[in-house]
């Protein structure tokens, strides 16, 4: 594991987090009704909103002071919401109304950046996000993705397929434009210049406002950006998965003024400390059940990571998940993590990470400790890694 990258400092406010157990207990006591019928719109440091959803009068929902960050020229909340796990891939789908309440609650607490994809479900997550955000469409940024052929299988980024895919996404998302449209995986059979050309057509038509790349190499990012400015690159990045630091992706983003969006910012859930070695992952509905890193043996071997995060979090008055998110926020001002959850108390916990301040000394300590820890298991299975550039 690489350990000598630059030390960075966040500009987030003073810490007021708790241990995960205490945090969730207190959230349950003071905020149970708040998550059931949320309504109060949290005010961003750079933007206020007047819309309201629901009729709760609980004012505690606005405790977090969500700031904004910029991906290229696109302004978003400093934490986004990865919506995938509500509908697919990390277990059976959640109840639709539960998902709608969670997405709207995230907005009311200041989140303006919501991430989905046509392949999540497939299609069902876009439908959920579209319904949840339709009353506040003009106040949020919606990101979705294309690039899979959901009829015959495999990758497909041919221009004609992209133009067909965008129409389906627009309909499901109940919108006339997609704020950020990612190529979900790079298609080796279609030159990236042709892909960007198709996106440029959609931008001219007003159907897409910005575009991005997911799990692309630094070389492909540079080629794409030479045709049209790339707004954001999305790939897995967390304390457990440091590839973007070593493969040139973060460097090229900084050089070309491209935003970076880490998916899996809490290690696909592992860094929360909740996925113990004895937890059984559903082989039919949870992709992680087939990932080497999530085998019972490797979950046990990686426990030193959780032990350190628990000890360090105790010093900062924060949970392990909050430390993982605060660490990402401290890396660069143009990094916007998109943690995902289907549970209201975990949403509250994740968003409280913006209140955790990591000092230069904290960041040095984290790097020093992680340099002693080996991470066991690859981040995805062999089939999925074959389509990662």
Coordinates of N, CA and C in Angstrom, one line a residue, residues 115-261:
X115 N -26.5 10.2 -7.1 CA -25.9 9.3 -8.1 C -26.7 8.0 -8.3
X116 N -26.9 7.7 -9.6 CA -27.6 6.5 -10.0 C -27.0 6.0 -11.3
X117 N -27.7 4.9 -11.9 CA -27.3 4.4 -13.2 C -28.4 3.5 -13.7
X118 N -28.4 3.4 -15.0 CA -29.5 2.6 -15.6 C -29.3 1.1 -15.2
X119 N -28.1 0.7 -15.0 CA -27.9 -0.7 -14.7 C -28.3 -1.1 -13.3
X120 N -28.5 -0.1 -12.4 CA -28.9 -0.4 -11.0 C -30.3 -0.9 -11.0
X121 N -30.5 -2.2 -10.9 CA -31.8 -2.8 -10.8 C -31.9 -4.0 -11.8
X122 N -31.9 -3.8 -13.1 CA -31.7 -2.5 -13.8 C -32.9 -1.7 -13.8
X123 N -32.7 -0.4 -14.1 CA -33.7 0.6 -14.2 C -34.4 1.1 -13.0
X124 N -34.6 0.2 -12.0 CA -35.4 0.5 -10.8 C -34.9 1.7 -10.0
X125 N -33.5 1.8 -9.9 CA -33.0 2.8 -9.1 C -33.2 4.2 -9.8
X126 N -33.1 4.3 -11.1 CA -33.4 5.5 -11.8 C -34.9 5.9 -11.5
X127 N -35.7 4.9 -11.6 CA -37.2 5.2 -11.4 C -37.4 5.8 -10.0
X128 N -36.7 5.2 -9.0 CA -36.8 5.6 -7.6 C -36.3 7.1 -7.5
X129 N -35.1 7.3 -8.0 CA -34.5 8.6 -7.9 C -35.3 9.7 -8.6
X130 N -35.9 9.3 -9.7 CA -36.7 10.3 -10.5 C -38.0 10.6 -9.7
X131 N -38.6 9.7 -9.1 CA -39.8 10.0 -8.3 C -39.5 10.8 -7.0
X132 N -38.4 10.4 -6.4 CA -38.1 11.1 -5.1 C -37.7 12.5 -5.4
X133 N -37.0 12.8 -6.5 CA -36.5 14.2 -6.7 C -37.4 15.0 -7.6
X134 N -38.4 14.5 -8.2 CA -39.2 15.2 -9.1 C -39.8 16.5 -8.5
X135 N -40.2 16.6 -7.2 CA -40.7 17.8 -6.7 C -39.6 18.9 -6.5
X136 N -38.4 18.5 -6.5 CA -37.3 19.4 -6.2 C -36.2 19.4 -7.3
X137 N -36.7 19.0 -8.5 CA -35.7 18.7 -9.6 C -34.8 19.9 -9.9
X138 N -35.3 21.1 -9.8 CA -34.4 22.2 -10.2 C -33.4 22.6 -9.1
X139 N -33.5 21.9 -7.9 CA -32.6 22.3 -6.8 C -31.5 21.2 -6.5
X140 N -31.5 20.2 -7.4 CA -30.5 19.1 -7.2 C -29.7 18.8 -8.5
X141 N -28.6 18.1 -8.3 CA -27.8 17.6 -9.4 C -28.0 16.1 -9.5
X142 N -28.4 15.6 -10.7 CA -28.6 14.2 -10.9 C -27.5 13.7 -11.8
X143 N -26.8 12.6 -11.3 CA -25.8 11.9 -12.1 C -26.3 10.5 -12.4
X144 N -26.2 10.1 -13.7 CA -26.5 8.7 -14.0 C -25.5 8.3 -15.0
X145 N -25.6 7.0 -15.5 CA -24.5 6.4 -16.2 C -25.1 5.5 -17.4
X146 N -24.3 5.4 -18.4 CA -24.6 4.6 -19.6 C -23.4 3.7 -19.8
X147 N -23.6 2.7 -20.8 CA -22.4 2.0 -21.2 C -22.6 0.5 -21.2
X148 N -23.6 -0.1 -20.6 CA -23.9 -1.5 -20.6 C -25.1 -1.8 -21.6
X149 N -25.0 -2.9 -22.3 CA -26.1 -3.3 -23.2 C -27.0 -4.2 -22.3
X150 N -28.1 -3.7 -21.9 CA -28.9 -4.5 -20.9 C -29.8 -5.5 -21.6
X151 N -29.8 -5.4 -23.0 CA -30.6 -6.4 -23.7 C -29.8 -7.7 -24.1
X152 N -28.6 -7.5 -24.5 CA -27.8 -8.6 -25.0 C -26.6 -8.9 -24.1
X153 N -26.3 -8.0 -23.2 CA -25.2 -8.1 -22.2 C -23.9 -7.5 -22.7
X154 N -23.0 -7.3 -21.8 CA -21.7 -6.7 -22.2 C -21.7 -5.2 -22.3
X155 N -20.6 -4.7 -22.7 CA -20.5 -3.2 -22.8 C -21.0 -2.7 -24.2
X156 N -21.5 -1.5 -24.2 CA -21.9 -0.9 -25.5 C -21.9 0.6 -25.3
X157 N -20.9 1.2 -25.9 CA -20.9 2.7 -25.9 C -20.9 3.2 -27.3
X158 N -21.5 2.5 -28.3 CA -21.6 3.0 -29.6 C -22.5 4.3 -29.5
X159 N -22.2 5.3 -30.4 CA -23.0 6.5 -30.3 C -24.5 6.3 -30.4
X160 N -24.9 5.4 -31.3 CA -26.4 5.2 -31.4 C -27.0 4.6 -30.1
X161 N -26.2 3.8 -29.5 CA -26.7 3.2 -28.2 C -26.8 4.2 -27.1
X162 N -25.8 5.1 -27.0 CA -25.8 6.2 -26.0 C -27.0 7.0 -26.2
X163 N -27.3 7.4 -27.4 CA -28.5 8.2 -27.7 C -29.8 7.5 -27.4
X164 N -29.8 6.2 -27.5 CA -31.0 5.5 -27.1 C -31.1 5.4 -25.6
X165 N -29.9 5.2 -24.9 CA -29.9 5.0 -23.5 C -30.3 6.3 -22.8
X166 N -29.9 7.4 -23.3 CA -30.2 8.7 -22.6 C -31.7 8.9 -22.6
X167 N -32.4 8.5 -23.6 CA -33.9 8.8 -23.7 C -34.6 8.0 -22.6
X168 N -34.1 6.7 -22.4 CA -34.7 5.9 -21.3 C -34.4 6.5 -19.9
X169 N -33.2 7.0 -19.7 CA -32.8 7.6 -18.4 C -33.6 8.8 -18.2
X170 N -33.8 9.7 -19.2 CA -34.5 10.9 -19.0 C -36.0 10.6 -18.6
X171 N -36.6 9.6 -19.2 CA -37.9 9.2 -18.9 C -38.0 8.7 -17.5
X172 N -37.2 7.8 -17.1 CA -37.2 7.2 -15.8 C -36.9 8.3 -14.7
X173 N -36.1 9.2 -15.0 CA -35.7 10.2 -14.0 C -36.6 11.4 -14.0
X174 N -37.7 11.4 -14.8 CA -38.7 12.4 -14.9 C -38.1 13.8 -15.1
X175 N -37.2 13.9 -16.0 CA -36.5 15.2 -16.2 C -36.2 15.4 -17.7
X176 N -35.9 16.6 -18.0 CA -35.5 16.9 -19.4 C -34.0 17.0 -19.7
X177 N -33.2 16.9 -18.6 CA -31.8 16.9 -18.8 C -31.1 16.1 -17.7
X178 N -29.9 15.6 -18.0 CA -29.1 14.9 -17.0 C -27.9 15.8 -16.7
X179 N -27.7 16.1 -15.4 CA -26.7 17.1 -15.0 C -25.3 16.6 -15.3
X180 N -25.1 15.3 -15.0 CA -23.8 14.6 -15.1 C -24.0 13.2 -15.6
X181 N -23.5 13.0 -16.9 CA -23.7 11.7 -17.5 C -22.4 11.0 -17.7
X182 N -22.2 9.9 -16.9 CA -20.9 9.1 -16.9 C -21.0 8.0 -17.9
X183 N -19.9 7.7 -18.6 CA -19.7 6.4 -19.2 C -19.3 5.4 -18.1
X184 N -20.2 4.5 -17.8 CA -20.0 3.6 -16.7 C -18.8 2.8 -16.7
X185 N -18.4 2.2 -17.9 CA -17.2 1.5 -18.1 C -16.7 1.8 -19.5
X186 N -15.4 2.0 -19.6 CA -14.8 2.3 -21.0 C -15.0 1.1 -21.9
X187 N -15.5 1.3 -23.1 CA -15.8 0.2 -24.0 C -14.6 0.1 -24.9
X188 N -13.8 -1.0 -24.9 CA -12.6 -1.1 -25.7 C -12.9 -1.1 -27.2
X189 N -14.1 -1.4 -27.6 CA -14.5 -1.5 -29.0 C -14.9 -0.2 -29.6
X190 N -15.0 0.9 -28.8 CA -15.5 2.2 -29.3 C -14.4 3.2 -28.9
X191 N -13.8 3.9 -29.9 CA -12.8 4.9 -29.5 C -13.5 6.0 -28.6
X192 N -12.7 6.4 -27.6 CA -13.3 7.4 -26.6 C -13.7 8.7 -27.3
X193 N -13.0 9.0 -28.4 CA -13.3 10.2 -29.1 C -14.7 10.1 -29.7
X194 N -15.1 8.9 -30.2 CA -16.5 8.7 -30.7 C -17.5 8.8 -29.6
X195 N -17.2 8.3 -28.4 CA -18.1 8.4 -27.3 C -18.3 9.9 -26.9
X196 N -17.3 10.6 -26.8 CA -17.4 12.0 -26.4 C -18.1 12.8 -27.5
X197 N -17.9 12.4 -28.8 CA -18.6 13.1 -29.8 C -20.1 12.9 -29.7
X198 N -20.6 11.7 -29.3 CA -22.0 11.5 -29.1 C -22.5 12.3 -27.9
X199 N -21.7 12.4 -26.9 CA -22.1 13.2 -25.7 C -22.2 14.7 -26.1
X200 N -21.3 15.2 -26.9 CA -21.3 16.6 -27.4 C -22.6 16.8 -28.1
X201 N -23.1 15.9 -28.9 CA -24.4 16.1 -29.5 C -25.5 16.2 -28.5
X202 N -25.5 15.4 -27.5 CA -26.5 15.5 -26.4 C -26.4 16.8 -25.6
X203 N -25.2 17.3 -25.5 CA -25.0 18.6 -24.8 C -25.6 19.7 -25.6
X204 N -25.3 19.6 -26.9 CA -25.9 20.7 -27.8 C -27.4 20.6 -27.8
X205 N -28.0 19.5 -27.6 CA -29.5 19.3 -27.6 C -30.0 19.7 -26.2
X206 N -29.2 19.9 -25.2 CA -29.6 20.2 -23.9 C -30.1 19.0 -23.1
X207 N -29.8 17.8 -23.5 CA -30.3 16.6 -22.8 C -29.2 16.2 -21.8
X208 N -28.0 16.6 -22.0 CA -26.9 16.4 -21.0 C -26.2 17.7 -20.8
X209 N -25.8 18.0 -19.5 CA -25.2 19.3 -19.2 C -23.7 19.1 -19.0
X210 N -23.3 18.0 -18.4 CA -21.8 17.7 -18.1 C -21.7 16.2 -18.3
X211 N -20.4 15.8 -18.6 CA -20.2 14.3 -18.7 C -19.0 13.9 -17.9
X212 N -18.9 12.6 -17.6 CA -17.8 12.1 -16.8 C -17.5 10.7 -17.2
X213 N -16.5 10.1 -16.6 CA -16.0 8.8 -16.9 C -15.9 8.0 -15.5
X214 N -16.2 6.7 -15.6 CA -16.2 5.9 -14.4 C -15.2 4.7 -14.6
X215 N -14.3 4.6 -13.7 CA -13.3 3.5 -13.8 C -12.4 3.6 -15.1
X216 N -12.1 4.8 -15.5 CA -11.2 5.0 -16.6 C -9.8 5.2 -16.2
X217 N -8.9 4.9 -17.2 CA -7.4 5.1 -16.9 C -7.1 6.6 -17.1
X218 N -5.9 7.0 -16.6 CA -5.5 8.3 -16.8 C -5.3 8.6 -18.3
X219 N -4.9 7.7 -19.1 CA -4.7 7.9 -20.6 C -6.0 8.2 -21.2
X220 N -7.0 7.4 -20.9 CA -8.4 7.6 -21.5 C -8.9 8.9 -21.1
X221 N -8.7 9.3 -19.8 CA -9.2 10.6 -19.3 C -8.6 11.7 -20.1
X222 N -7.3 11.6 -20.4 CA -6.7 12.7 -21.1 C -7.2 12.8 -22.5
X223 N -7.4 11.6 -23.2 CA -7.9 11.6 -24.5 C -9.3 12.2 -24.6
X224 N -10.2 11.8 -23.7 CA -11.5 12.3 -23.6 C -11.6 13.8 -23.4
X225 N -10.7 14.3 -22.5 CA -10.7 15.7 -22.1 C -10.2 16.5 -23.3
X226 N -9.4 16.0 -24.2 CA -8.9 16.7 -25.4 C -10.1 17.0 -26.3
X227 N -11.1 16.2 -26.3 CA -12.3 16.5 -27.2 C -13.3 17.4 -26.5
X228 N -13.5 17.2 -25.2 CA -14.5 18.1 -24.5 C -14.2 17.9 -23.0
X229 N -14.2 19.0 -22.3 CA -13.9 19.0 -20.9 C -14.6 18.0 -20.1
X230 N -13.9 17.1 -19.4 CA -14.5 16.1 -18.5 C -14.8 16.8 -17.2
X231 N -16.0 16.6 -16.7 CA -16.4 17.3 -15.5 C -16.0 16.5 -14.2
X232 N -16.1 15.2 -14.3 CA -15.8 14.3 -13.1 C -15.4 12.9 -13.5
X233 N -14.6 12.3 -12.7 CA -14.2 10.9 -12.8 C -14.6 10.2 -11.6
X234 N -15.3 9.1 -11.7 CA -15.7 8.3 -10.6 C -15.0 7.0 -10.6
X235 N -14.5 6.6 -9.4 CA -13.9 5.3 -9.3 C -13.9 5.0 -7.8
X236 N -13.7 3.7 -7.4 CA -13.6 3.3 -6.0 C -12.4 3.9 -5.4
X237 N -12.6 4.5 -4.2 CA -11.4 5.2 -3.5 C -11.8 5.2 -2.0
X238 N -11.0 4.7 -1.2 CA -11.3 4.7 0.3 C -9.9 4.4 1.0
X239 N -10.0 4.4 2.3 CA -8.8 4.1 3.1 C -8.3 2.7 2.7
X240 N -9.2 1.8 2.2 CA -8.8 0.4 1.9 C -8.4 0.3 0.4
X241 N -8.9 1.2 -0.4 CA -8.6 1.1 -1.9 C -8.0 2.4 -2.3
X242 N -6.6 2.4 -2.5 CA -5.9 3.6 -2.8 C -5.4 3.7 -4.2
X243 N -5.9 2.8 -5.1 CA -5.4 2.8 -6.5 C -5.3 4.2 -7.2
X244 N -6.3 5.1 -7.0 CA -6.3 6.3 -7.7 C -5.0 7.2 -7.4
X245 N -4.5 6.9 -6.2 CA -3.2 7.7 -5.8 C -2.0 7.2 -6.6
X246 N -2.1 5.9 -7.1 CA -0.9 5.3 -7.6 C -1.0 5.1 -9.2
X247 N -2.2 5.2 -9.7 CA -2.3 4.9 -11.2 C -2.4 6.1 -12.0
X248 N -2.2 7.3 -11.4 CA -2.2 8.6 -12.2 C -3.6 9.2 -12.3
X249 N -4.6 8.6 -11.8 CA -6.0 9.1 -12.0 C -6.2 10.4 -11.2
X250 N -5.8 10.4 -9.9 CA -5.9 11.7 -9.2 C -5.0 12.8 -9.7
X251 N -3.8 12.4 -10.2 CA -2.9 13.4 -10.8 C -3.5 14.0 -12.0
X252 N -4.1 13.2 -12.9 CA -4.6 13.8 -14.1 C -5.9 14.7 -13.8
X253 N -6.6 14.3 -12.8 CA -7.8 15.1 -12.5 C -7.3 16.5 -12.0
X254 N -6.3 16.5 -11.2 CA -5.8 17.8 -10.7 C -5.2 18.6 -11.8
X255 N -4.5 18.0 -12.7 CA -3.8 18.7 -13.8 C -4.9 19.3 -14.7
X256 N -6.0 18.6 -15.0 CA -7.0 19.0 -16.0 C -8.2 19.7 -15.4
X257 N -8.2 19.9 -14.1 CA -9.3 20.6 -13.4 C -10.6 19.7 -13.5
X258 N -10.4 18.4 -13.2 CA -11.6 17.5 -13.2 C -11.9 17.1 -11.8
X259 N -13.2 17.1 -11.5 CA -13.6 16.6 -10.1 C -13.4 15.1 -10.0
X260 N -13.3 14.7 -8.7 CA -13.2 13.2 -8.5 C -14.3 12.8 -7.5
X261 N -15.0 11.7 -7.9 CA -16.1 11.2 -7.1 C -15.8 9.8 -6.6

